[in-house]
XYZ file of C-alpha atoms in Angstrom:
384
model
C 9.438 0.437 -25.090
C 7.549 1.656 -21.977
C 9.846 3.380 -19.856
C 9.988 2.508 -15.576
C 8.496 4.905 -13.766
C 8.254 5.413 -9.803
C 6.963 7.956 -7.659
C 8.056 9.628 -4.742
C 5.584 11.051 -2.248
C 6.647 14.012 0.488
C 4.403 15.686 3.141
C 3.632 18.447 0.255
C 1.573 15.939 -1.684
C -0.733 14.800 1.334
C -0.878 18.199 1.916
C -2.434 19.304 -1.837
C -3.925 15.841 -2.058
C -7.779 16.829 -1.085
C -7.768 14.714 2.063
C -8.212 16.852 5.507
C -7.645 16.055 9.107
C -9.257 17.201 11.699
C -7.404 19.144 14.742
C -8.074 21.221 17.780
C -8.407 24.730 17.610
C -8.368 27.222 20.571
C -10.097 30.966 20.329
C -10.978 32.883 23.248
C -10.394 29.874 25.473
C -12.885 27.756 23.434
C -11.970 24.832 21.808
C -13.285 23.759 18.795
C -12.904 21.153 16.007
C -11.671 22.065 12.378
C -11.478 20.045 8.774
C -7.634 21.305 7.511
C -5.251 20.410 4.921
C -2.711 18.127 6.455
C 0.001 20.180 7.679
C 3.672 19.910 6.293
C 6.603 20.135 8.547
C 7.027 23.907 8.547
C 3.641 24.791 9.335
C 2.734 21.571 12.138
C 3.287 24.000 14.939
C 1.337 26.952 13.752
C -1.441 24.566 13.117
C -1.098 23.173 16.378
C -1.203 26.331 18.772
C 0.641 26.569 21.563
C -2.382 26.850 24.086
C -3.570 23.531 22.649
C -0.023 21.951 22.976
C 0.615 23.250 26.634
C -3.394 21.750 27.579
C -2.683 18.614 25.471
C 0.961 17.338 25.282
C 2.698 19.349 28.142
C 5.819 17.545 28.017
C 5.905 18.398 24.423
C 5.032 21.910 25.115
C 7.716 22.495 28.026
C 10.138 20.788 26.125
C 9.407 23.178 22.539
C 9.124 26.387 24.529
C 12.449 25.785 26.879
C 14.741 24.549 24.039
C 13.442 26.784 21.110
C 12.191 29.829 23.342
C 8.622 30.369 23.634
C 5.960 30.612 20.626
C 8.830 29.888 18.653
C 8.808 29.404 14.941
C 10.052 25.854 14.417
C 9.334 23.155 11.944
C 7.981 19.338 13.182
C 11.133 17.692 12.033
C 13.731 20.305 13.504
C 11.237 19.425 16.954
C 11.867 16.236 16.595
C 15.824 16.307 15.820
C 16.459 17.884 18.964
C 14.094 15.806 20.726
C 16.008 12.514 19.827
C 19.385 14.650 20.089
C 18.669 16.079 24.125
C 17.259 12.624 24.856
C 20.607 10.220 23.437
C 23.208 12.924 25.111
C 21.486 12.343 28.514
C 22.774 8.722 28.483
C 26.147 11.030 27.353
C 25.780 13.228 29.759
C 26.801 16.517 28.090
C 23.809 17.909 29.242
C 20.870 15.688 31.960
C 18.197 18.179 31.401
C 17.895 17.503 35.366
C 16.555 20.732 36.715
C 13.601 20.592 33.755
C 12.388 16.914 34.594
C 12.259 17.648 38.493
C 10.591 20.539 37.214
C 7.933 18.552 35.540
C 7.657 15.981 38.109
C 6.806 18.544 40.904
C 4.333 19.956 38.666
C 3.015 15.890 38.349
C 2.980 15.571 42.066
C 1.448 18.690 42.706
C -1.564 17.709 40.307
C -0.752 21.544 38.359
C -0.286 18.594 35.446
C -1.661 15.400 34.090
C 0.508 12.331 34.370
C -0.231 11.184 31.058
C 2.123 7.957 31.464
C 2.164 7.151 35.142
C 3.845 3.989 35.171
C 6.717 5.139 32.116
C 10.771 6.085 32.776
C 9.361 5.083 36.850
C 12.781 2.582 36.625
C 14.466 5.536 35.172
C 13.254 9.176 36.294
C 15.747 11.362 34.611
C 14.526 10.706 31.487
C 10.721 11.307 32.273
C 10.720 14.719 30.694
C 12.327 14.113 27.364
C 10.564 10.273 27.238
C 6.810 11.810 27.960
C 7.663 14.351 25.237
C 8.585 11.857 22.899
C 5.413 9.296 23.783
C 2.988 13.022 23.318
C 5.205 13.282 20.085
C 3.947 10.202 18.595
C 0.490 10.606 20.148
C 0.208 14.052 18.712
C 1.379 12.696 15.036
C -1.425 9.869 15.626
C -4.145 12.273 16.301
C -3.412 14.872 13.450
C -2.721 12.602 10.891
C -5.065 9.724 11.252
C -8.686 11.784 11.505
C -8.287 12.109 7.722
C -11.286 12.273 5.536
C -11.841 13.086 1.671
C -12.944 17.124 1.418
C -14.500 16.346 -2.467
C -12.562 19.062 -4.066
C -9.730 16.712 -5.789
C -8.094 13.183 -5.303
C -5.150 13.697 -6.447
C -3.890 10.263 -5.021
C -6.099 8.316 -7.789
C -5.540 10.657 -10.315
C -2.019 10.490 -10.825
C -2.339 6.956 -10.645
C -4.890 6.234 -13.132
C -2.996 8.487 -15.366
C 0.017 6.457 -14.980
C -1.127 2.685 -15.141
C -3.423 3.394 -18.230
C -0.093 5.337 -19.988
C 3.514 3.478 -18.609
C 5.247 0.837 -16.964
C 4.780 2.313 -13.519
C 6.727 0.024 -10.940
C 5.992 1.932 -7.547
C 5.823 4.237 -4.882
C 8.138 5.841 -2.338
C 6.781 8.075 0.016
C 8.096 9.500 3.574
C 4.883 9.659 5.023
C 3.205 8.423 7.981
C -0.463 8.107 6.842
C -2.779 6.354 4.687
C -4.324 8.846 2.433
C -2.371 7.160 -0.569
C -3.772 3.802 0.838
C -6.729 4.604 0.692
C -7.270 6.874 -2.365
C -5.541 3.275 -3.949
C -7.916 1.295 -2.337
C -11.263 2.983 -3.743
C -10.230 1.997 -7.133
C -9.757 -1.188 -6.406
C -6.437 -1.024 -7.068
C -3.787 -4.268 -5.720
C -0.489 -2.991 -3.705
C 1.379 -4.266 -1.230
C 3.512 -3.270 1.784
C 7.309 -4.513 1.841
C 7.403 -6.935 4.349
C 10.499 -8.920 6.832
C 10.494 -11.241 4.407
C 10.535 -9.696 0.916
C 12.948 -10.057 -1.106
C 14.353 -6.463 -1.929
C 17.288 -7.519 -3.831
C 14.646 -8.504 -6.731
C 12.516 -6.005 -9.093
C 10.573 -9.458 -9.730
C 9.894 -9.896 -6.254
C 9.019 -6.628 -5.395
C 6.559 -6.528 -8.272
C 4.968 -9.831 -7.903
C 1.566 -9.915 -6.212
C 0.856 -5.870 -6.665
C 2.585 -2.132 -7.083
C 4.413 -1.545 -3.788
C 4.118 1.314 -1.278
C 7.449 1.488 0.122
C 7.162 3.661 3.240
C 10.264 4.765 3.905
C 9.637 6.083 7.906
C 7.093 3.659 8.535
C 3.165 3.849 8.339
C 0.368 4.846 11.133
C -0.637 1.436 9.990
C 2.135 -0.461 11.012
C 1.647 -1.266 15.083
C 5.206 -1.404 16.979
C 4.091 -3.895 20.270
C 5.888 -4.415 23.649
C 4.545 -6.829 26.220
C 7.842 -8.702 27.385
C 9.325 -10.597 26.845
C 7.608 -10.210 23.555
C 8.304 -7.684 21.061
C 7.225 -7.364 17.397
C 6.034 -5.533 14.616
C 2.860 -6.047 12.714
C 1.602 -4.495 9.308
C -1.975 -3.784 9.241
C -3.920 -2.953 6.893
C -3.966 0.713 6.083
C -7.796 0.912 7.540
C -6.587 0.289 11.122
C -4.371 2.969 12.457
C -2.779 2.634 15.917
C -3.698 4.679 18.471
C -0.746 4.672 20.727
C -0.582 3.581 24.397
C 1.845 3.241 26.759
C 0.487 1.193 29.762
C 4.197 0.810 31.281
C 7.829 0.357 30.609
C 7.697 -3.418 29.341
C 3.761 -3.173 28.006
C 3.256 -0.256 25.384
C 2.087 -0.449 21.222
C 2.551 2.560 18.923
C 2.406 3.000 15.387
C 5.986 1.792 14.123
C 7.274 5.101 12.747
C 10.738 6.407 12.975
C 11.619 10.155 12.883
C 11.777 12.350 9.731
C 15.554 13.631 11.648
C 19.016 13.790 10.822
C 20.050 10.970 13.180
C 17.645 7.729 12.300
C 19.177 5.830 15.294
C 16.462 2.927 14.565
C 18.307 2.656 11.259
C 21.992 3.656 11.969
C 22.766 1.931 15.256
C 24.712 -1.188 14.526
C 23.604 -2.501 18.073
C 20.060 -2.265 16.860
C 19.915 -4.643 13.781
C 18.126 -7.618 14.895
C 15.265 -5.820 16.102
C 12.551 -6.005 14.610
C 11.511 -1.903 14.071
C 14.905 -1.354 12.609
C 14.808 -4.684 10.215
C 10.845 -3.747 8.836
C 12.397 -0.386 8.010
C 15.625 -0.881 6.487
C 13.349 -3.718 4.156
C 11.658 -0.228 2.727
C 15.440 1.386 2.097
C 16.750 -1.433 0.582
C 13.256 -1.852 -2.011
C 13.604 1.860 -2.767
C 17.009 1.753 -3.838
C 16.444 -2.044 -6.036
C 12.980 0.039 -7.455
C 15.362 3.407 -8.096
C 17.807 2.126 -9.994
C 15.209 0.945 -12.461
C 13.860 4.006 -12.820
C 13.924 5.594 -16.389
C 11.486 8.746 -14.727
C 10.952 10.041 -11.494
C 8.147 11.806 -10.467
C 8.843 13.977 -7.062
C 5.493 15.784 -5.509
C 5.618 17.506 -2.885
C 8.910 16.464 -1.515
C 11.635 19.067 -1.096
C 14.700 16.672 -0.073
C 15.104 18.373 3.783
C 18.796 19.426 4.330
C 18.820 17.666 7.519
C 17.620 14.325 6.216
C 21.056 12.682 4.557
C 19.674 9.190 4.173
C 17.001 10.003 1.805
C 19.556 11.433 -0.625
C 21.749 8.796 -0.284
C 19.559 6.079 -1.665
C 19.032 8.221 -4.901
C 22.569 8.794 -5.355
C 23.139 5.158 -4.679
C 20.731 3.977 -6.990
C 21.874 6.475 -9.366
C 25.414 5.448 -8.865
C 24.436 1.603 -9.906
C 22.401 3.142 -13.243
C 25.578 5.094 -14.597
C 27.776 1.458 -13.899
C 25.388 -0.352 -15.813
C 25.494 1.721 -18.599
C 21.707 2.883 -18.521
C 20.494 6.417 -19.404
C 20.112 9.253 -16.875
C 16.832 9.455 -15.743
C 14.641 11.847 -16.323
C 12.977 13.904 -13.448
C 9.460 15.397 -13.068
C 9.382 17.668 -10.074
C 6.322 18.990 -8.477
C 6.729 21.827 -5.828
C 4.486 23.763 -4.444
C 2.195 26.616 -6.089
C 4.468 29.357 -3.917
C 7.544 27.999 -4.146
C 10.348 30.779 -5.629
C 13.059 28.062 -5.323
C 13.036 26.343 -8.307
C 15.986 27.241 -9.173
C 18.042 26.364 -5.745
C 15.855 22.731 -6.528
C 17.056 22.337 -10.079
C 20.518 22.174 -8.707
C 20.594 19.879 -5.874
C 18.480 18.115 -8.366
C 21.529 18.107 -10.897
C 23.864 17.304 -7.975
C 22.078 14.246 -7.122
C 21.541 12.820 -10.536
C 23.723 14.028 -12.326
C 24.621 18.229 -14.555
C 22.874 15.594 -17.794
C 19.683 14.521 -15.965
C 16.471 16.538 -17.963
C 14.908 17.982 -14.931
C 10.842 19.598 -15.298
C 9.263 21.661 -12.424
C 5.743 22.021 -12.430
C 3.837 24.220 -9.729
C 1.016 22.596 -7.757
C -0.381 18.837 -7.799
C -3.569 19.769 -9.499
C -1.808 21.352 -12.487
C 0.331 18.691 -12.554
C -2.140 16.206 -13.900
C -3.217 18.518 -16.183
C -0.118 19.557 -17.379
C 1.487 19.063 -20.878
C 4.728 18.207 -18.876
C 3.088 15.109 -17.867
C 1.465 14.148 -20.830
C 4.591 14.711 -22.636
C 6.471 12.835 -20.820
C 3.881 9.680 -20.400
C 3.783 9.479 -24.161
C 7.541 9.483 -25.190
């Protein structure tokens, strides 16, 4: 009998996936366009220089260089974490980040900066600093990751896939990123999936399966358009070929691409006061699928995802889904793990791996997705 199979996507596979994006680059105060790899969390803000980010996204920049010190060394999420963090504890006023916003406001009115959201936070000006850097957060995520094209050297997307679907019973995908390059690698072979919905039914594998191979997106999808004009507020799932560009046109009129943080808090998520709206309900519908899909899982197949410390909630719905295997007296899964061609962790992986699933879970690391679908580990393990 075929055994279930899912696979879970992190940033490392879009990264070694043979899609680029196109960013800025400064030299010698010359600014210039460049085809790169899509950066991972560690390396977003050495790809994005800091004379870009101060020209570009200055709320981001003043915000990066006054918390973290300047040119600091500092991942995307960890940016982001303290972002959401400095922004909540205004409201608890441990710390109003006043003297930095009237900062940045004098340097508005004095014209030494662009306004990039004149009419946002003009109800509530002490959060102008921390809000802009959160609207040139998403804005910045929008315009690295959604100028993606296909560099010709590998597709590792479609590779995998038609790998699996001509050798197992594979029942999905699980990924934590924001873009489309699965999408659309998908899409060129003419392949049917579907996005998880309001409406689906996540309590049932025969739901979730019916009417295509789901790509449950865990923190949302550039895709997915997040639209305020109020009263009216809602969330609509696009196809992957439309991206949304975000704009923020006031306080009560705005759209962005309906994307949560990659943080330790997940407020959209966690909040209880949040549940009946509608960003919070679309995403929880892609927890709740991954953990039904998980826990019929026989294999796993991680690339390119290195389970952040910071970032609870993802383990939780593998140890959860894990938890409901062992109860109904299934077999541990087994787990195919591909890290990067540098990594010199494997070891430290293998055992938060083990604590996870389980010290009797059959855990193989290969290095790098394009040995990976060469690899005897795969085939091995797509033929048992």
């Amino acid at each position: 009998m075929n055994k279930n199979i899912v696979v879970v996507y992190g940033s490392g596979a879009s990264y070694a996936s043979g899609y680029k994006v196109r960013i800025i680059k400064e030299k010698d105060g010359k600014y210039f366009d460049q085809a790169i790899a899509p950066p991972t969390d560690q390396k977003f803000f050495i790809e994005i220089e800091d004379e870009f980010l101060k020209e570009e996204y200055y709320a981001l920049w003043m915000f990066k260089n006054s918390f973290f010190g300047p040119n600091s060394s500092v991942g995307m999420e960890e940016v982001w974490t303290a972002l959401d963090l400095n922004h909540k504890h205004i409201t608890l006023n441990t710390y109003d980040w006043d003297k930095e916003t009237s900062e940045y406001i004098t340097l508005i009115e004095k014209k030494e900066v662009a306004d990039k959201y004149p009419r946002s936070d003009k109800d509530n000006p002490k959060f102008k600093l921390t809000g802009d850097c959160g609207r040139d957060f998403r804005r910045l995520i929008y315009n690295v990751y959604s100028r993606y094209e296909m560099s010709g050297e590998q597709d590792c997307f479609s590779r995998l896939h038609e790998a699996l679907k001509s050798s197992t019973n594979f029942i999905g995908y699980i990924t934590f990123n924001f873009d489309c390059y699965l999408e659309h690698s998908l899409n060129n072979r003419q392949f049917k999936f579907k996005y998880i919905n309001a409406n689906s039914n996540t309590k049932s594998i025969k739901s979730l399966l019916d009417g295509g191979v789901p790509i449950i997106k865990l923190h949302g999808s550039l895709s997915w358009e997040e639209k305020c004009d109020k009263p009216h507020y809602e969330i609509i799932q696009h196809a992957f070929s439309l991206q949304v560009k975000p704009e923020y046109q006031s306080d009560s009129t705005w759209f962005q691409p309906a994307i949560i943080p990659p943080t330790i808090f997940k407020q959209e998520i966690n909040d209880d006061s949040r549940r009946r709206d509608p960003l919070t309900q679309i995403i929880l519908q892609q927890w709740r699928a991954a953990i039904t899909i998980l826990q019929e899982a026989d294999i796993i197949i991680f690339v390119g995802y290195s389970f952040p410390a910071s970032d609870f909630h993802a383990k939780r719905i593998f140890q959860i889904s894990n938890m409901i295997r062992r109860k109904n007296g299934k077999q541990s899964m087994q787990i195919l793990d591909c890290i990067g061609p540098k990594n010199d962790e494997k070891e430290e992986k293998r055992k938060l791996l083990k604590s996870i699933f389980g010290c009797d879970t059959k855990i193989i690391t290969v290095r790098g997705s394009d040995k990976l679908l060469k690899s005897k580990e795969l085939q091995e393990l797509l033929s048992n």
